[in-house]
Short mmCIF file of N, CA and C in Angstrom, two decimals:
data_model
loop_
_atom_site.label_atom_id
_atom_site.label_comp_id
_atom_site.label_asym_id
_atom_site.label_seq_id
_atom_site.Cartn_x
_atom_site.Cartn_y
_atom_site.Cartn_z
N MET A 1 118.99 100.16 172.09
CA MET A 1 118.75 101.09 172.43
C MET A 1 119.16 102.37 171.04
N SER A 2 118.01 103.16 171.00
CA SER A 2 118.02 104.17 169.70
C SER A 2 119.39 105.15 169.82
N ARG A 3 119.94 105.94 169.40
CA ARG A 3 120.76 106.84 168.87
C ARG A 3 120.73 108.12 170.20
N ASP A 4 120.09 108.82 170.97
CA ASP A 4 120.16 110.09 171.84
C ASP A 4 120.80 111.51 171.30
N LYS A 5 119.77 112.01 170.40
CA LYS A 5 121.22 112.16 168.99
C LYS A 5 121.32 114.10 169.84
N GLN A 6 121.26 114.31 171.38
CA GLN A 6 122.39 115.31 172.18
C GLN A 6 123.13 114.69 172.73
N LEU A 7 123.23 114.14 173.05
CA LEU A 7 124.43 112.78 173.36
C LEU A 7 125.15 112.37 172.14
N PHE A 8 124.45 112.29 170.79
CA PHE A 8 125.74 111.28 170.03
C PHE A 8 125.25 111.82 168.71
N PRO A 9 125.60 113.58 168.62
CA PRO A 9 125.05 114.40 167.66
C PRO A 9 125.59 113.53 166.02
N GLU A 10 125.13 113.63 164.89
CA GLU A 10 125.31 113.47 163.12
C GLU A 10 126.24 113.79 163.02
N ASP A 11 127.56 113.84 163.16
CA ASP A 11 129.67 114.22 162.59
C ASP A 11 129.69 113.32 163.34
N GLU A 12 131.05 113.50 163.26
CA GLU A 12 132.23 112.70 163.17
C GLU A 12 132.52 112.05 164.29
N ILE A 13 132.20 113.67 164.59
CA ILE A 13 132.64 112.76 166.28
C ILE A 13 131.39 112.29 167.06
N GLY A 14 130.15 112.25 167.38
CA GLY A 14 129.50 111.95 167.94
C GLY A 14 129.00 110.39 167.36
N ASP A 15 129.06 110.70 165.52
CA ASP A 15 129.42 108.66 166.04
C ASP A 15 130.13 108.32 165.72
N ALA A 16 131.49 109.09 165.53
CA ALA A 16 132.62 108.12 166.54
C ALA A 16 131.79 106.92 168.25
N LEU A 17 131.79 108.47 169.04
CA LEU A 17 131.15 107.55 170.39
C LEU A 17 129.58 107.23 170.24
N TRP A 18 129.59 107.02 169.65
CA TRP A 18 128.08 106.31 169.13
C TRP A 18 128.22 104.87 169.06
N ALA A 19 129.21 105.28 167.97
CA ALA A 19 129.85 103.63 167.51
C ALA A 19 130.84 102.51 169.03
N LEU A 20 131.39 103.63 169.47
CA LEU A 20 132.17 103.09 171.43
C LEU A 20 131.11 102.86 171.72
N GLN A 21 130.04 103.22 171.78
CA GLN A 21 129.06 103.38 172.63
C GLN A 21 128.58 101.46 172.71
N GLU A 22 128.14 101.65 170.69
CA GLU A 22 127.23 100.67 170.92
C GLU A 22 127.92 99.08 171.03
N ASP A 23 129.22 99.55 170.20
CA ASP A 23 130.82 98.55 171.46
C ASP A 23 130.22 97.59 172.93
N GLY A 24 130.64 98.41 173.39
CA GLY A 24 129.62 98.27 174.94
C GLY A 24 130.75 99.31 175.79
N GLU A 25 131.50 100.72 174.77
CA GLU A 25 132.51 100.69 176.30
C GLU A 25 131.03 102.38 177.35
N ASP A 26 132.84 102.04 177.94
CA ASP A 26 131.60 102.91 178.99
C ASP A 26 132.26 104.20 178.99
N LEU A 27 131.28 105.09 178.26
CA LEU A 27 131.88 106.24 177.73
C LEU A 27 132.29 107.17 179.38
N SER A 28 131.25 106.57 180.02
CA SER A 28 131.55 107.49 181.58
C SER A 28 132.73 107.29 182.22
N LEU A 29 133.69 106.21 181.91
CA LEU A 29 134.84 106.89 182.56
C LEU A 29 136.08 106.66 182.34
N GLU A 30 136.80 107.34 182.84
CA GLU A 30 138.06 108.97 181.79
C GLU A 30 138.89 107.27 181.53
N HIS A 31 138.74 108.08 179.64
CA HIS A 31 139.74 107.29 178.65
C HIS A 31 141.22 108.41 178.38
N GLU A 32 141.99 106.84 177.88
CA GLU A 32 143.29 108.54 178.14
C GLU A 32 142.83 108.46 175.61
N VAL A 33 143.17 109.83 175.62
CA VAL A 33 142.24 110.07 173.92
C VAL A 33 143.85 111.00 173.18
N GLU A 34 143.16 110.44 172.57
CA GLU A 34 145.23 110.91 171.28
C GLU A 34 144.27 111.86 170.40
N PHE A 35 144.58 112.43 170.02
CA PHE A 35 144.05 114.24 169.42
C PHE A 35 145.16 113.90 168.36
N ALA A 36 145.52 114.25 166.63
CA ALA A 36 146.64 115.22 166.03
C ALA A 36 146.56 115.77 165.99
N VAL A 37 147.41 117.05 165.18
CA VAL A 37 147.77 118.06 164.82
C VAL A 37 148.67 117.83 164.27
N ILE A 38 148.63 118.27 162.60
CA ILE A 38 149.33 117.84 162.34
C ILE A 38 149.59 119.82 161.51
N PHE A 39 151.05 119.79 160.66
CA PHE A 39 151.98 120.75 161.03
C PHE A 39 152.83 121.40 159.38
N PRO A 40 152.95 121.88 159.60
CA PRO A 40 153.46 122.08 158.15
C PRO A 40 155.38 122.82 158.17
N ASP A 41 156.02 123.16 159.40
CA ASP A 41 157.03 122.75 159.44
C ASP A 41 156.46 121.58 161.05
N GLU A 42 158.06 121.16 161.03
CA GLU A 42 158.77 120.99 162.84
C GLU A 42 159.37 121.69 164.06
N GLN A 43 158.97 123.26 163.29
CA GLN A 43 159.72 123.34 163.74
C GLN A 43 157.78 124.70 164.81
N SER A 44 157.54 124.73 163.95
CA SER A 44 155.82 124.70 164.43
C SER A 44 155.41 123.66 165.27
N ALA A 45 155.65 122.30 164.92
CA ALA A 45 154.66 121.52 165.24
C ALA A 45 155.83 121.57 166.83
N LEU A 46 157.36 121.25 167.24
CA LEU A 46 158.03 121.75 168.73
C LEU A 46 157.74 122.56 169.53
N ASP A 47 157.08 123.67 168.47
CA ASP A 47 157.03 125.11 169.36
C ASP A 47 154.77 124.49 169.31
N PHE A 48 154.64 124.16 169.31
CA PHE A 48 153.15 123.71 169.85
C PHE A 48 153.14 122.64 170.74
N ALA A 49 153.87 121.03 170.49
CA ALA A 49 154.66 120.16 171.42
C ALA A 49 155.09 121.09 172.75
N ILE A 50 155.68 121.96 173.00
CA ILE A 50 156.19 122.86 174.25
C ILE A 50 154.86 123.78 174.69
N MET A 51 154.10 124.00 174.45
CA MET A 51 153.49 124.95 174.58
C MET A 51 152.22 124.07 175.47
N LEU A 52 152.14 123.03 175.03
CA LEU A 52 151.30 121.08 175.94
C LEU A 52 151.60 121.17 176.89
N LEU A 53 153.59 120.78 176.22
CA LEU A 53 154.07 120.45 177.69
C LEU A 53 154.25 121.52 178.99
N GLN A 54 154.37 122.89 178.66
CA GLN A 54 154.21 123.84 179.67
C GLN A 54 152.97 123.64 179.64
N ASN A 55 151.40 123.41 179.88
CA ASN A 55 150.42 123.17 180.01
C ASN A 55 150.11 121.13 181.20
N GLY A 56 150.97 120.79 181.01
CA GLY A 56 151.03 119.34 182.03
C GLY A 56 150.22 118.13 180.63
N GLN A 57 150.56 118.71 179.68
CA GLN A 57 149.79 117.65 178.63
C GLN A 57 151.21 116.93 178.08
N LYS A 58 150.42 115.24 178.39
CA LYS A 58 151.51 114.22 177.78
C LYS A 58 151.01 114.84 176.48
N VAL A 59 152.89 114.53 175.95
CA VAL A 59 152.55 114.55 174.06
C VAL A 59 154.01 114.27 173.65
N ALA A 60 153.61 113.73 172.80
CA ALA A 60 154.95 112.69 171.08
C ALA A 60 155.10 114.67 169.94
N TYR A 61 155.46 113.48 169.01
CA TYR A 61 155.77 114.57 167.86
C TYR A 61 156.55 113.93 167.24
N SER A 62 156.05 113.65 165.64
CA SER A 62 156.73 113.01 164.80
C SER A 62 156.70 113.44 162.83
N GLU A 63 157.18 113.17 162.25
CA GLU A 63 156.67 113.65 161.23
C GLU A 63 155.84 113.04 161.00
N TYR A 64 155.34 113.31 159.89
CA TYR A 64 154.41 112.33 159.01
C TYR A 64 153.79 112.35 157.87
N ASP A 65 153.90 111.66 157.23
CA ASP A 65 153.75 111.22 155.76
C ASP A 65 151.41 110.98 155.17
N GLY A 66 150.71 111.64 156.19
CA GLY A 66 149.68 111.44 155.28
C GLY A 66 148.95 113.06 155.16
N ASN A 67 150.06 113.32 154.46
CA ASN A 67 149.98 115.29 154.67
C ASN A 67 150.80 115.73 153.30
N ASP A 68 151.26 115.18 152.67
CA ASP A 68 152.63 116.75 152.01
C ASP A 68 152.40 117.91 152.39
N LYS A 69 152.04 118.86 152.30
CA LYS A 69 151.39 120.16 152.57
C LYS A 69 151.56 120.05 155.00
N LEU A 70 152.08 119.37 155.07
CA LEU A 70 151.58 118.81 156.65
C LEU A 70 151.96 118.08 156.66
N PRO A 71 153.73 117.95 157.15
CA PRO A 71 153.94 116.62 157.52
C PRO A 71 154.90 116.61 158.23
N TRP A 72 154.34 117.54 159.78
CA TRP A 72 154.74 117.14 160.85
C TRP A 72 153.41 116.84 161.93
N GLN A 73 154.01 115.91 162.76
CA GLN A 73 153.06 115.88 163.97
C GLN A 73 152.45 116.23 165.74
N VAL A 74 151.90 116.58 165.71
CA VAL A 74 151.66 116.25 167.53
C VAL A 74 150.87 115.37 167.96
N LEU A 75 150.84 114.31 169.02
CA LEU A 75 149.06 114.25 169.69
C LEU A 75 149.65 114.50 170.93
N ALA A 76 148.38 114.83 171.72
CA ALA A 76 148.80 115.09 172.85
C ALA A 76 147.65 113.99 173.30
N TYR A 77 147.73 113.21 174.87
CA TYR A 77 147.11 112.62 175.42
C TYR A 77 146.54 113.34 176.60
N PRO A 78 145.46 113.44 176.52
CA PRO A 78 144.73 113.58 177.89
C PRO A 78 143.93 112.94 178.36
N VAL A 79 143.81 112.54 179.36
CA VAL A 79 142.56 112.17 179.66
C VAL A 79 140.97 112.72 180.78
N MET A 80 140.24 112.47 179.57
CA MET A 80 138.45 112.77 179.74
C MET A 80 137.79 111.44 179.95
N GLU A 81 136.27 111.96 180.08
CA GLU A 81 135.80 111.00 179.46
C GLU A 81 135.17 111.27 178.70
N LEU A 82 134.78 110.04 177.69
CA LEU A 82 134.50 109.82 176.29
C LEU A 82 132.85 111.14 176.06
N SER A 83 133.25 111.74 176.27
CA SER A 83 131.50 112.27 176.22
C SER A 83 132.06 113.30 174.33
N TYR A 84 130.72 113.56 174.16
CA TYR A 84 130.97 114.81 172.84
C TYR A 84 131.64 115.93 173.43
N GLU A 85 130.76 116.93 174.35
CA GLU A 85 131.22 117.87 175.11
C GLU A 85 133.31 118.06 175.03
N HIS A 86 133.31 116.23 176.19
CA HIS A 86 135.88 117.40 175.77
C HIS A 86 135.92 116.34 174.95
N ILE A 87 134.90 115.92 173.66
CA ILE A 87 136.15 115.06 172.84
C ILE A 87 136.06 116.26 171.77
N SER A 88 135.01 117.76 171.78
CA SER A 88 133.92 118.87 170.77
C SER A 88 135.16 119.36 171.62
N GLY A 89 135.47 119.66 172.49
CA GLY A 89 136.22 121.07 173.45
C GLY A 89 137.54 121.21 173.21
N TYR A 90 137.93 120.11 173.39
CA TYR A 90 139.48 120.10 173.05
C TYR A 90 139.46 120.33 172.00
N ALA A 91 139.16 119.83 171.10
CA ALA A 91 139.16 119.43 169.33
C ALA A 91 139.64 121.12 169.37
N ALA A 92 138.57 121.19 169.72
CA ALA A 92 138.56 123.42 169.61
C ALA A 92 139.37 124.08 170.37
N LEU A 93 140.37 123.83 171.06
CA LEU A 93 141.37 124.16 171.64
C LEU A 93 142.14 124.43 171.64
N LEU A 94 142.58 122.91 170.36
CA LEU A 94 143.68 122.03 169.99
C LEU A 94 143.63 123.01 169.29
N SER A 95 142.12 123.35 167.86
CA SER A 95 142.37 123.79 166.63
C SER A 95 143.46 126.00 167.21
N GLU A 96 142.30 126.18 167.67
CA GLU A 96 142.39 127.62 168.11
C GLU A 96 143.89 127.76 168.31
N HIS A 97 144.73 126.70 169.47
CA HIS A 97 146.25 127.10 169.81
C HIS A 97 147.01 127.06 169.13
N SER A 98 146.43 125.31 167.94
CA SER A 98 147.27 125.75 166.31
C SER A 98 147.77 126.52 165.27
N ALA A 99 146.46 127.46 165.27
CA ALA A 99 146.09 127.81 163.93
C ALA A 99 146.63 129.08 163.79
N ASP A 100 147.94 129.83 164.53
CA ASP A 100 148.93 130.32 164.56
C ASP A 100 149.77 129.59 163.84
N LEU A 101 150.45 128.88 164.40
CA LEU A 101 151.74 128.61 164.35
C LEU A 101 151.70 127.23 162.25
N GLY A 102 150.04 127.42 161.92
CA GLY A 102 149.81 126.57 160.61
C GLY A 102 149.05 125.56 161.30
N GLY A 103 148.84 124.86 162.35
CA GLY A 103 148.11 124.09 162.53
C GLY A 103 146.72 123.85 161.65
N GLN A 104 146.14 122.41 162.20
CA GLN A 104 146.08 121.41 161.61
C GLN A 104 145.58 119.72 162.15
N MET A 105 144.32 120.77 163.23
CA MET A 105 143.51 119.13 163.64
C MET A 105 143.53 117.78 162.32
N ASP A 106 143.87 116.67 163.27
CA ASP A 106 144.09 115.56 161.74
C ASP A 106 142.67 114.05 163.55
N GLY A 107 142.78 114.20 163.42
CA GLY A 107 140.97 113.58 164.64
C GLY A 107 142.55 113.15 165.23
N TRP A 108 141.02 111.78 165.96
CA TRP A 108 141.50 111.32 167.74
C TRP A 108 140.62 110.18 167.64
N SER A 109 141.45 109.11 169.08
CA SER A 109 141.00 108.52 169.00
C SER A 109 140.79 108.48 170.11
N ALA A 110 140.09 106.62 171.22
CA ALA A 110 139.67 106.51 172.30
C ALA A 110 141.02 105.75 172.31
N LEU A 111 141.63 106.24 173.27
CA LEU A 111 143.22 105.04 173.55
C LEU A 111 142.51 103.19 174.70
#
């Protein structure tokens, strides 16, 4: 099957979704997806995690050793179809709401 660049744009999200599709994953089914946001301090991570919890999201937070300047991590676990619109839209929402706390998106993965 050839890659539909409307469904799978040539960027990080589109490439990952295309790889899942090629591996036989049914992207139309809902999946739990892990989104990572990293923060400069524990309080910022906790404040963001609380905001997500107040909005009904499943979350986890912990220290993070992958970035010396952003050593705290919040993981969000929404359930969604694996589409470019859903993944990019949720990532943009997390980026927007974490920015005032110094947060930065650090990727996602389908579980």
